[in-house]
Amino acid sequence: MKKIILSITVISALILSACSDFLDIKQNDSITSDALSAENLNSLTAPLYNYVWYSFNNNFNLGIGDGMSYNLNHNSTYIEPYTTLNVTGLTSNLQEAWGSFYNVVQLSNKVIITVNLVDADETAKTQCIAEARFMRGVAYWYLASLWGNAVISEDPTLLVNNPLVNTNPKKDVFEIAIRDLEFAAKYLPANSSAVGHVNRYSAFGMLSRVYLDFSGYVASNYGENPNCSTRDETYLELARKAAEKVIGSGRFQLLPNYPDLFKIEFNNNSESLFAFQWVPGVNGNNNYGVTNSTVSYIAAIGVASAGEAWGNYVTATYDVLKEYETADSIRRKATWMGWGDFYPEINKAEGGLHIGDGDGEYNNGRNANTVLNIKKGVTGNQKDNDAINTRNSGWDNYVLRYAEVLLNYADAVLGNNPNTTDAKALEYFNAIRTRAKMPTKASIAYEDLRHERRIEFCVEGRYWFELVARSYYKQQEVVNYINAQNRKTDYAYLFYPPSDLQADPERDQNRAAGTATAATFKLPYPESELIQNPKLGDAPVPYVFTEARITDLF
């Protein structure tokens, strides 16, 4: 067996090959099994934790997850089309997100194909493939959730000779996501191969999410009856079992202090099942693709983001603020910074960050009590932590937290019932509320789960996907919910700490916004992709799976 250390050149070749347009893959003969061994296989998967996700994370993640669900407002081209339901194929970051997901898919494919050619220990090879399939599965889940029909690719070279291809149906895109995650759950090790890398329980956690989503889609006869009002019992039980695998492992726990989840010092903590792994300390302007640059789009104050702060108009909507219970100040303050809030970990050199209007206080150029800006993901400046630099928050933001797995268990137990008093479901649900110093509940209904998900994961890119999953089987309910937000009026408010929210109707402003319909839950394909491949607009073609699905996970 040849043991040649994997060079930067080879890794770069993998990245650049995958980051070509997914329908314009170039042959890359420089990637060979001769350069690989069991000792360096894991090096292949490192870019799957940052570079290929960068264009998704940069500003689309919050635009779709929190803008489309109306958690946040902004008049930019990368958020406003989502908050106002005016997304088109020309929306600025739509192409970037689509391309990012296919960068993940094709780099994962490159890893899988290359590793299969390596003369190395079979267990090491299988684990590396499982890591790549985990990433590919997550990307396909995003594609299924956002676009529905999408092109399934397991070998990028097949697209070289035939770049004009039909999409595959949403059902099949969901299925390949599930198959990939099931493979990962079976073959990933119980212990991560490196700090921040996924393991078997990361895959089970993602499966608890995807099984739940798919349960409604299956019950609707794959979209034929989106108001069927029930979910498939088989997939609900699979979701419960997948969550139980994570919980029963004893490897994960909620961080005791909610705000700590969003501090650099707690990267890759006991609650993190999958987080992006950004390179700390480097300048994001000079190191494209490997830093968490989202901070520049959301920070309202330069001293809170190493200088570049364009987020003074990225603010909380009145709709999300009124969702917070009066006593829920811990989660509110960790998510949104408002008048009177103090953050000792930010701007330490000047004694911390105090939001207000007086001497030595900071605001975003307006009266500080008329808006709440984003705190979650805003970590400070270079003097606060060596991991921070320009366009680099240093924070490894989450894709999946243990808190979600706990709620997924409760949701799966709730199933198609109006409520549940199941002891375990209540224990897991209430653990999240207890951490936030909120009163526990003796019974859980869907509305309780919806509320907790919105508040717990606010500004983490999750809430739109909650609404999409509900729309698979209760579409009209979700359409009504979105339209009741009345996005055609930008509601003004006044905020006084810690939780006093008051409507300020004299400052309300009307604006052009769309109306939610069944079509709202499917994004348009990027216009540039339709030009390159007009078949994206044609009827989807069923995908032929050649591998047997894993059936012995539980």
Coordinates of C-alpha atoms in Angstrom, one line a residue:
M1 CA 0.0 0.0 0.0
K2 CA 1.4 3.4 -1.0
K3 CA 1.6 5.9 1.9
I4 CA 2.0 9.3 0.3
I5 CA 0.9 12.2 2.4
L6 CA -2.1 13.9 0.9
S7 CA -1.0 17.2 -0.5
I8 CA -2.7 20.5 -0.5
T9 CA -2.7 20.3 -4.3
V10 CA -4.9 17.2 -4.2
I11 CA -7.3 18.7 -1.7
S12 CA -7.5 21.9 -3.7
A13 CA -8.2 19.9 -6.9
L14 CA -11.1 18.1 -5.1
I15 CA -12.5 21.5 -4.0
L16 CA -12.1 23.2 -7.4
S17 CA -13.6 20.3 -9.2
A18 CA -16.6 20.1 -7.0
C19 CA -17.1 23.9 -7.0
S20 CA -17.6 24.0 -10.8
D21 CA -21.1 24.4 -11.8
F22 CA -22.7 21.0 -11.1
L23 CA -23.6 20.5 -14.7
D24 CA -20.2 21.5 -16.0
I25 CA -17.9 19.2 -14.2
K26 CA -14.4 19.0 -15.6
Q27 CA -12.4 15.8 -15.6
N28 CA -9.7 15.8 -13.0
D29 CA -7.1 13.1 -13.6
S30 CA -4.8 14.4 -10.8
I31 CA -6.9 12.9 -8.1
T32 CA -5.7 9.3 -7.8
S33 CA -5.7 6.6 -5.2
D34 CA -1.9 6.6 -5.2
A35 CA -2.0 9.8 -3.1
L36 CA -4.1 8.3 -0.4
S37 CA -3.8 5.8 2.5
A38 CA -5.7 4.9 5.6
E39 CA -3.6 7.5 7.5
N40 CA -4.9 10.4 5.5
L41 CA -8.4 9.5 4.2
N42 CA -10.0 11.9 6.7
S43 CA -8.2 14.8 5.0
L44 CA -10.5 14.4 2.1
T45 CA -13.6 15.2 4.1
A46 CA -12.3 18.4 5.7
P47 CA -13.6 20.8 3.0
L48 CA -17.1 19.2 3.5
Y49 CA -17.3 21.1 6.8
N50 CA -16.8 24.6 5.4
Y51 CA -15.8 25.5 1.9
V52 CA -18.6 23.8 0.0
W53 CA -21.2 25.2 2.4
Y54 CA -19.9 28.7 2.3
S55 CA -22.3 30.2 -0.3
F56 CA -25.2 28.7 1.5
N57 CA -24.2 29.9 4.9
N58 CA -23.0 33.4 3.8
N59 CA -26.4 35.0 3.8
F60 CA -28.9 32.6 2.3
N61 CA -29.2 30.4 5.4
L62 CA -30.8 33.2 7.5
G63 CA -32.6 34.6 4.4
I64 CA -34.5 31.4 3.8
G65 CA -34.7 30.0 7.4
D66 CA -35.5 33.2 9.2
G67 CA -36.5 35.7 6.6
M68 CA -38.9 33.5 4.7
S69 CA -40.5 32.5 8.1
Y70 CA -40.7 36.2 9.1
N71 CA -38.4 36.1 12.1
L72 CA -36.3 39.0 10.6
N73 CA -36.6 42.0 8.4
H74 CA -34.1 43.6 6.0
N75 CA -34.4 45.7 2.9
S76 CA -31.5 44.0 1.2
T77 CA -31.6 41.8 -2.0
Y78 CA -30.5 38.8 0.1
I79 CA -33.3 38.9 2.7
E80 CA -36.2 41.2 1.6
P81 CA -37.4 38.9 -1.2
Y82 CA -37.9 36.1 1.4
T83 CA -39.6 38.2 4.0
T84 CA -42.0 39.7 1.4
L85 CA -42.5 36.4 -0.4
N86 CA -41.2 37.9 -3.7
V87 CA -38.5 35.3 -4.5
T88 CA -37.8 34.9 -8.2
G89 CA -35.3 33.0 -10.2
L90 CA -33.2 36.2 -10.3
T91 CA -33.1 36.6 -6.5
S92 CA -29.4 37.3 -5.8
N93 CA -28.4 34.5 -3.5
L94 CA -30.7 31.8 -4.9
Q95 CA -28.0 30.7 -7.4
E96 CA -25.4 30.7 -4.7
A97 CA -27.4 28.4 -2.5
W98 CA -28.3 26.0 -5.3
G99 CA -24.7 25.9 -6.3
S100 CA -23.5 25.4 -2.8
F101 CA -25.7 22.3 -2.3
Y102 CA -24.4 20.8 -5.5
N103 CA -20.8 21.6 -4.4
V104 CA -21.5 19.5 -1.4
V105 CA -23.0 16.7 -3.5
Q106 CA -20.2 16.6 -6.0
L107 CA -17.3 16.9 -3.6
S108 CA -19.0 14.1 -1.6
N109 CA -19.2 12.1 -4.8
K110 CA -15.6 12.7 -5.5
V111 CA -14.6 11.5 -2.1
I112 CA -16.7 8.4 -2.4
I113 CA -15.4 7.4 -5.8
T114 CA -11.8 8.2 -4.9
V115 CA -11.9 6.3 -1.6
N116 CA -13.3 3.2 -3.3
L117 CA -10.1 3.0 -5.4
V118 CA -7.8 3.2 -2.4
D119 CA -5.8 0.2 -1.2
A120 CA -6.4 0.8 2.5
D121 CA -8.2 -0.7 5.5
E122 CA -11.8 -1.4 4.5
T123 CA -13.2 -0.1 7.8
A124 CA -11.4 3.2 7.4
K125 CA -12.6 3.5 3.8
T126 CA -16.2 2.7 4.7
Q127 CA -16.2 5.3 7.5
C128 CA -14.8 8.0 5.2
I129 CA -17.5 7.1 2.6
A130 CA -20.1 7.3 5.4
E131 CA -18.9 10.8 6.3
A132 CA -19.2 11.9 2.7
R133 CA -22.6 10.3 2.4
F134 CA -23.8 12.1 5.6
M135 CA -22.9 15.4 3.9
R136 CA -24.5 14.5 0.7
G137 CA -27.6 13.4 2.5
V138 CA -28.0 16.7 4.3
A139 CA -27.5 18.6 1.0
Y140 CA -30.2 16.5 -0.7
W141 CA -32.6 17.1 2.2
Y142 CA -32.1 20.8 1.7
L143 CA -32.8 20.4 -2.0
A144 CA -35.9 18.3 -1.4
S145 CA -37.2 20.8 1.2
L146 CA -36.6 23.9 -0.9
W147 CA -37.0 23.0 -4.5
G148 CA -38.7 19.5 -4.4
N149 CA -37.7 18.1 -7.7
A150 CA -33.9 18.2 -8.2
V151 CA -31.1 16.5 -10.1
I152 CA -29.8 13.4 -8.3
S153 CA -26.1 12.8 -9.0
E154 CA -23.9 10.0 -7.6
D155 CA -21.2 10.3 -10.2
P156 CA -20.2 13.7 -11.5
T157 CA -18.5 12.2 -14.6
L158 CA -21.8 11.1 -15.9
L159 CA -22.8 14.7 -16.3
V160 CA -19.7 15.5 -18.4
N161 CA -21.1 13.8 -21.5
N162 CA -24.7 14.7 -20.9
P163 CA -25.1 18.0 -19.0
L164 CA -28.7 18.5 -20.1
V165 CA -30.7 16.3 -17.6
N166 CA -34.2 16.2 -16.2
T167 CA -34.8 16.6 -12.5
N168 CA -35.8 13.6 -10.3
P169 CA -39.0 13.7 -8.3
K170 CA -39.1 15.1 -4.8
K171 CA -39.9 11.6 -3.5
D172 CA -36.6 10.3 -4.9
V173 CA -34.6 13.3 -3.6
F174 CA -36.0 12.6 -0.2
E175 CA -35.2 8.9 -0.5
I176 CA -31.5 9.4 -1.5
A177 CA -31.2 11.8 1.5
I178 CA -32.6 9.1 3.8
R179 CA -30.5 6.3 2.2
D180 CA -27.3 8.4 2.6
L181 CA -28.1 9.2 6.2
E182 CA -29.0 5.6 7.0
F183 CA -25.7 4.5 5.5
A184 CA -23.9 7.1 7.7
A185 CA -25.8 5.9 10.8
K186 CA -24.7 2.3 10.2
Y187 CA -21.1 2.9 9.2
L188 CA -19.9 6.1 10.9
P189 CA -18.0 5.4 14.1
A190 CA -19.5 6.2 17.5
N191 CA -16.7 8.5 18.2
S192 CA -15.9 11.4 15.8
S193 CA -12.6 10.9 13.8
A194 CA -11.7 14.5 14.6
V195 CA -13.0 17.4 16.7
G196 CA -16.1 18.8 15.2
H197 CA -16.6 15.9 12.7
V198 CA -19.8 14.0 12.6
N199 CA -20.3 10.5 14.1
R200 CA -23.0 7.8 14.1
Y201 CA -25.3 9.8 16.4
S202 CA -25.1 12.9 14.2
A203 CA -26.6 10.7 11.4
F204 CA -29.3 9.4 13.7
G205 CA -30.1 12.9 14.8
M206 CA -30.5 14.1 11.2
L207 CA -32.6 11.1 10.5
S208 CA -35.0 12.1 13.3
R209 CA -35.5 15.3 11.4
V210 CA -35.8 13.9 7.9
Y211 CA -38.1 11.0 9.0
L212 CA -40.4 13.5 10.6
D213 CA -40.5 15.6 7.5
F214 CA -41.0 12.6 5.2
S215 CA -43.8 11.2 7.4
G216 CA -46.1 14.1 6.3
Y217 CA -45.1 13.8 2.7
V218 CA -45.6 10.1 2.5
A219 CA -49.1 10.4 4.2
S220 CA -50.0 13.0 1.5
N221 CA -49.3 10.4 -1.2
Y222 CA -46.2 12.4 -2.0
G223 CA -47.9 15.7 -2.4
E224 CA -51.1 14.6 -4.0
N225 CA -53.2 15.5 -0.9
P226 CA -51.3 18.1 1.1
N227 CA -54.2 18.6 3.4
C228 CA -54.6 15.0 4.5
S229 CA -54.0 16.2 8.1
T230 CA -52.1 13.1 9.2
R231 CA -48.6 11.7 9.1
D232 CA -47.3 8.3 8.2
E233 CA -47.1 6.2 11.4
T234 CA -44.1 4.1 10.1
Y235 CA -41.9 7.1 9.6
L236 CA -43.1 8.7 12.8
E237 CA -41.9 5.6 14.7
L238 CA -38.6 5.7 12.7
A239 CA -38.2 9.3 13.8
R240 CA -38.8 8.4 17.4
K241 CA -36.3 5.5 17.3
A242 CA -33.7 7.6 15.6
A243 CA -34.0 10.3 18.3
E244 CA -33.9 7.6 21.0
K245 CA -30.6 6.3 19.6
V246 CA -29.1 9.8 20.2
I247 CA -30.7 10.3 23.6
G248 CA -29.9 6.8 24.8
S249 CA -26.3 7.0 23.8
G250 CA -25.7 9.3 26.8
R251 CA -23.1 11.2 24.7
F252 CA -25.0 14.5 24.5
Q253 CA -26.5 17.0 26.8
L254 CA -28.0 20.5 26.8
L255 CA -25.5 23.2 27.8
P256 CA -26.6 24.5 31.1
N257 CA -26.5 28.2 30.0
Y258 CA -28.3 28.9 26.7
P259 CA -26.2 32.0 25.7
D260 CA -23.1 29.9 25.9
L261 CA -24.2 28.0 22.8
F262 CA -23.3 31.0 20.7
K263 CA -19.9 31.9 22.1
I264 CA -16.7 30.9 20.5
E265 CA -15.4 29.3 23.7
F266 CA -18.1 26.7 23.4
N267 CA -17.6 25.6 19.8
N268 CA -18.2 21.9 19.4
N269 CA -19.8 21.5 22.8
S270 CA -21.9 18.6 24.2
E271 CA -25.0 19.8 22.4
S272 CA -23.5 20.0 19.0
L273 CA -24.3 17.1 16.6
F274 CA -23.3 18.8 13.4
A275 CA -21.8 22.3 13.0
F276 CA -19.8 23.9 10.3
Q277 CA -16.1 24.0 11.0
W278 CA -14.8 27.4 10.1
V279 CA -11.1 28.4 10.2
P280 CA -10.5 30.7 13.1
G281 CA -8.4 33.8 13.2
V282 CA -8.0 34.5 9.5
N283 CA -9.3 37.4 7.5
G284 CA -12.4 36.4 5.6
N285 CA -11.6 38.9 2.8
N286 CA -8.4 37.1 2.0
N287 CA -9.5 33.5 2.8
Y288 CA -12.6 32.9 0.8
G289 CA -14.8 30.1 1.7
V290 CA -13.4 29.0 5.1
T291 CA -14.7 31.7 7.5
N292 CA -18.1 32.3 9.1
S293 CA -18.7 35.6 7.2
T294 CA -22.4 35.8 8.1
V295 CA -21.5 38.1 11.0
S296 CA -20.8 41.0 8.6
Y297 CA -24.3 40.8 7.3
I298 CA -26.0 40.7 10.7
A299 CA -23.9 42.8 13.0
A300 CA -25.2 46.3 13.6
I301 CA -22.1 47.7 15.3
G302 CA -18.5 47.5 14.1
V303 CA -17.1 46.9 17.5
A304 CA -19.2 43.7 17.7
S305 CA -17.9 42.3 14.4
A306 CA -14.2 43.2 13.8
G307 CA -15.1 46.3 11.8
E308 CA -17.3 45.2 9.0
A309 CA -21.0 45.5 10.1
W310 CA -23.7 45.9 7.5
G311 CA -26.6 44.6 9.6
N312 CA -27.9 47.8 11.2
Y313 CA -31.2 47.3 9.3
V314 CA -31.4 43.5 9.9
T315 CA -33.9 43.5 12.7
A316 CA -36.4 41.4 14.5
T317 CA -40.0 41.5 13.2
Y318 CA -42.8 42.4 15.5
D319 CA -44.3 39.0 14.6
V320 CA -41.4 37.1 16.2
L321 CA -41.0 39.3 19.2
K322 CA -44.6 39.0 20.2
E323 CA -44.1 35.2 20.1
Y324 CA -41.7 35.4 23.1
E325 CA -43.4 34.7 26.4
T326 CA -42.8 37.6 28.9
A327 CA -40.5 35.6 31.1
D328 CA -38.4 34.3 28.2
S329 CA -35.8 36.9 28.5
I330 CA -32.7 34.6 28.5
R331 CA -33.4 33.3 24.9
R332 CA -34.5 36.7 23.7
K333 CA -31.4 38.4 24.9
A334 CA -29.1 35.7 23.5
T335 CA -30.9 36.1 20.1
W336 CA -31.8 39.8 19.8
M337 CA -29.9 42.7 21.3
G338 CA -32.2 45.5 22.4
W339 CA -32.2 48.8 24.4
G340 CA -30.7 48.2 27.8
D341 CA -29.0 44.9 27.1
F342 CA -25.4 44.5 28.2
Y343 CA -22.9 41.9 26.8
P344 CA -19.7 41.8 28.8
E345 CA -18.1 39.3 26.3
I346 CA -18.2 41.8 23.4
N347 CA -16.0 44.9 23.2
K348 CA -14.2 43.9 26.4
A349 CA -11.5 46.5 25.9
E350 CA -14.1 49.2 26.5
G351 CA -15.9 47.4 29.3
G352 CA -18.4 45.4 27.3
L353 CA -21.2 46.3 24.9
H354 CA -24.2 48.3 26.3
I355 CA -27.1 49.0 23.9
G356 CA -28.6 52.4 24.4
D357 CA -28.6 56.1 23.6
G358 CA -26.3 57.5 26.3
D359 CA -22.6 58.3 26.6
G360 CA -20.5 55.1 26.2
E361 CA -23.5 53.2 24.8
Y362 CA -24.0 51.9 21.4
N363 CA -26.8 51.8 18.9
N364 CA -27.3 51.3 15.2
G365 CA -27.8 54.9 14.4
R366 CA -31.5 55.0 15.3
N367 CA -33.3 55.2 18.6
A368 CA -32.2 52.0 20.3
N369 CA -35.7 51.1 21.6
T370 CA -37.3 51.1 18.2
V371 CA -35.5 48.0 16.9
L372 CA -33.8 44.8 18.0
N373 CA -30.8 43.7 16.1
I374 CA -29.3 40.2 15.9
K375 CA -27.1 39.0 18.7
K376 CA -26.9 35.3 17.9
G377 CA -23.8 34.8 15.8
V378 CA -22.3 38.2 16.7
T379 CA -19.2 37.5 18.7
G380 CA -17.1 40.6 19.0
N381 CA -13.9 42.0 17.6
Q382 CA -10.3 40.9 17.4
K383 CA -9.5 42.1 20.9
D384 CA -12.3 39.9 22.3
N385 CA -11.0 36.6 20.9
D386 CA -8.1 35.5 18.7
A387 CA -10.5 33.5 16.6
I388 CA -12.2 36.7 15.4
N389 CA -11.1 38.6 12.3
T390 CA -12.6 40.6 9.5
R391 CA -15.6 38.7 8.1
N392 CA -14.9 35.9 10.5
S393 CA -16.9 35.5 13.7
G394 CA -14.9 32.5 14.8
W395 CA -18.1 30.7 15.7
D396 CA -18.9 27.3 14.4
N397 CA -22.7 27.6 13.7
Y398 CA -25.0 24.7 14.1
V399 CA -26.9 22.6 11.6
L400 CA -28.1 20.2 14.3
R401 CA -28.3 20.6 18.0
Y402 CA -29.3 18.1 20.7
A403 CA -32.2 20.3 21.7
E404 CA -33.8 19.6 18.3
V405 CA -33.4 15.9 18.8
L406 CA -35.3 16.1 22.1
L407 CA -38.1 18.1 20.4
N408 CA -38.1 15.6 17.5
Y409 CA -38.7 12.8 20.0
A410 CA -41.6 14.6 21.5
D411 CA -43.0 15.4 18.1
A412 CA -42.8 11.8 16.9
V413 CA -44.6 10.6 20.1
L414 CA -47.2 13.3 19.6
G415 CA -47.7 11.9 16.1
N416 CA -51.2 12.4 14.9
N417 CA -52.7 12.9 18.3
P418 CA -54.0 16.3 19.4
N419 CA -51.8 16.2 22.5
T420 CA -49.6 13.9 24.5
T421 CA -48.8 13.4 28.2
D422 CA -46.1 10.8 27.5
A423 CA -43.6 10.9 30.3
K424 CA -40.4 10.9 28.1
A425 CA -41.8 13.4 25.6
L426 CA -42.6 15.8 28.5
E427 CA -39.2 15.2 30.1
Y428 CA -37.4 16.1 26.9
F429 CA -39.6 19.0 25.9
N430 CA -39.5 20.5 29.4
A431 CA -35.7 20.1 29.7
I432 CA -35.4 22.8 27.0
R433 CA -37.9 25.1 28.7
T434 CA -36.3 24.6 32.1
R435 CA -32.9 25.7 30.7
A436 CA -34.6 28.9 29.6
K437 CA -36.0 29.3 33.1
M438 CA -39.5 28.9 31.7
P439 CA -42.4 27.0 33.4
T440 CA -42.9 23.4 32.4
K441 CA -46.0 22.0 30.7
A442 CA -48.1 19.0 31.7
S443 CA -49.3 18.3 28.1
I444 CA -47.8 19.0 24.7
A445 CA -49.7 19.9 21.5
Y446 CA -48.3 20.7 18.1
E447 CA -48.6 24.4 18.9
D448 CA -46.3 24.0 21.8
L449 CA -43.7 22.3 19.6
R450 CA -44.0 25.0 16.9
H451 CA -43.5 27.7 19.5
E452 CA -40.5 26.1 21.1
R453 CA -38.8 25.4 17.8
R454 CA -39.3 29.0 16.7
I455 CA -37.9 30.5 19.9
E456 CA -35.2 28.0 20.6
F457 CA -33.7 28.0 17.1
C458 CA -34.5 31.6 16.1
V459 CA -31.8 33.0 13.9
E460 CA -30.3 29.6 13.2
G461 CA -32.0 29.1 9.8
R462 CA -34.5 26.5 11.0
Y463 CA -38.0 27.9 11.3
W464 CA -39.0 28.0 7.6
F465 CA -38.3 24.3 7.4
E466 CA -40.7 23.7 10.3
L467 CA -43.4 25.4 8.3
V468 CA -42.5 23.5 5.1
A469 CA -42.7 20.2 6.9
R470 CA -46.1 21.1 8.4
S471 CA -47.3 22.1 4.9
Y472 CA -46.8 18.6 3.6
Y473 CA -49.9 17.4 5.4
K474 CA -51.6 20.6 6.6
Q475 CA -50.9 23.0 3.8
Q476 CA -53.9 25.3 4.1
E477 CA -53.2 25.7 7.8
V478 CA -49.7 26.9 7.1
V479 CA -50.8 29.2 4.2
N480 CA -53.3 30.8 6.6
Y481 CA -50.7 31.2 9.3
I482 CA -48.3 33.0 6.9
N483 CA -50.9 35.2 5.5
A484 CA -52.0 36.1 9.0
Q485 CA -48.6 37.6 9.6
N486 CA -49.7 40.3 7.2
R487 CA -46.3 41.0 5.7
K488 CA -47.7 43.8 3.6
T489 CA -47.4 46.0 6.7
D490 CA -44.1 46.4 8.4
Y491 CA -45.3 46.7 12.0
A492 CA -43.3 49.1 14.2
Y493 CA -42.7 48.6 17.9
L494 CA -41.0 49.9 21.0
F495 CA -39.0 47.7 23.3
Y496 CA -38.0 48.2 26.9
P497 CA -35.9 45.7 28.8
P498 CA -36.2 43.0 29.7
S499 CA -39.4 42.0 27.9
D500 CA -41.7 45.0 27.5
L501 CA -42.8 45.0 23.8
Q502 CA -45.3 47.7 22.7
A503 CA -46.8 48.2 19.3
D504 CA -46.1 51.6 17.7
P505 CA -48.7 51.9 15.0
E506 CA -47.9 55.5 14.1
R507 CA -44.7 54.3 12.5
D508 CA -46.2 51.3 10.6
Q509 CA -45.3 51.2 6.9
N510 CA -47.0 49.5 4.0
R511 CA -44.9 47.7 1.5
A512 CA -45.3 45.4 -1.5
A513 CA -45.5 41.7 -0.4
G514 CA -46.8 38.6 -1.8
T515 CA -49.6 36.3 -0.6
A516 CA -48.8 32.8 0.5
T517 CA -50.2 30.0 -1.7
A518 CA -49.4 26.4 -2.3
A519 CA -46.6 27.6 -4.6
T520 CA -44.9 29.4 -1.8
F521 CA -43.3 26.2 -0.5
K522 CA -41.3 25.6 -3.6
L523 CA -38.5 27.9 -4.6
P524 CA -38.0 28.8 -8.3
Y525 CA -35.0 27.4 -10.0
P526 CA -32.2 30.0 -10.5
E527 CA -32.7 31.6 -13.9
S528 CA -29.1 31.0 -14.9
E529 CA -29.5 27.2 -14.2
L530 CA -32.7 27.1 -16.4
I531 CA -30.8 28.8 -19.2
Q532 CA -27.9 26.3 -19.0
N533 CA -30.2 23.3 -18.6
P534 CA -33.8 24.0 -19.8
K535 CA -34.8 20.4 -18.8
L536 CA -35.0 21.6 -15.2
G537 CA -38.4 22.9 -16.2
D538 CA -39.5 19.6 -17.7
A539 CA -41.4 16.8 -15.9
P540 CA -39.1 14.9 -13.5
V541 CA -37.9 11.4 -14.3
P542 CA -37.9 8.7 -11.6
Y543 CA -34.4 7.8 -10.3
V544 CA -33.2 4.3 -10.5
F545 CA -31.6 3.2 -7.2
T546 CA -29.1 0.5 -7.6
E547 CA -28.2 -0.1 -3.9
A548 CA -30.4 -1.9 -1.4
R549 CA -31.7 0.3 1.4
I550 CA -30.3 -0.4 4.9
T551 CA -33.0 -2.1 7.1
D552 CA -31.2 -3.1 10.3
L553 CA -30.5 0.2 12.0
F554 CA -33.0 -0.4 14.9

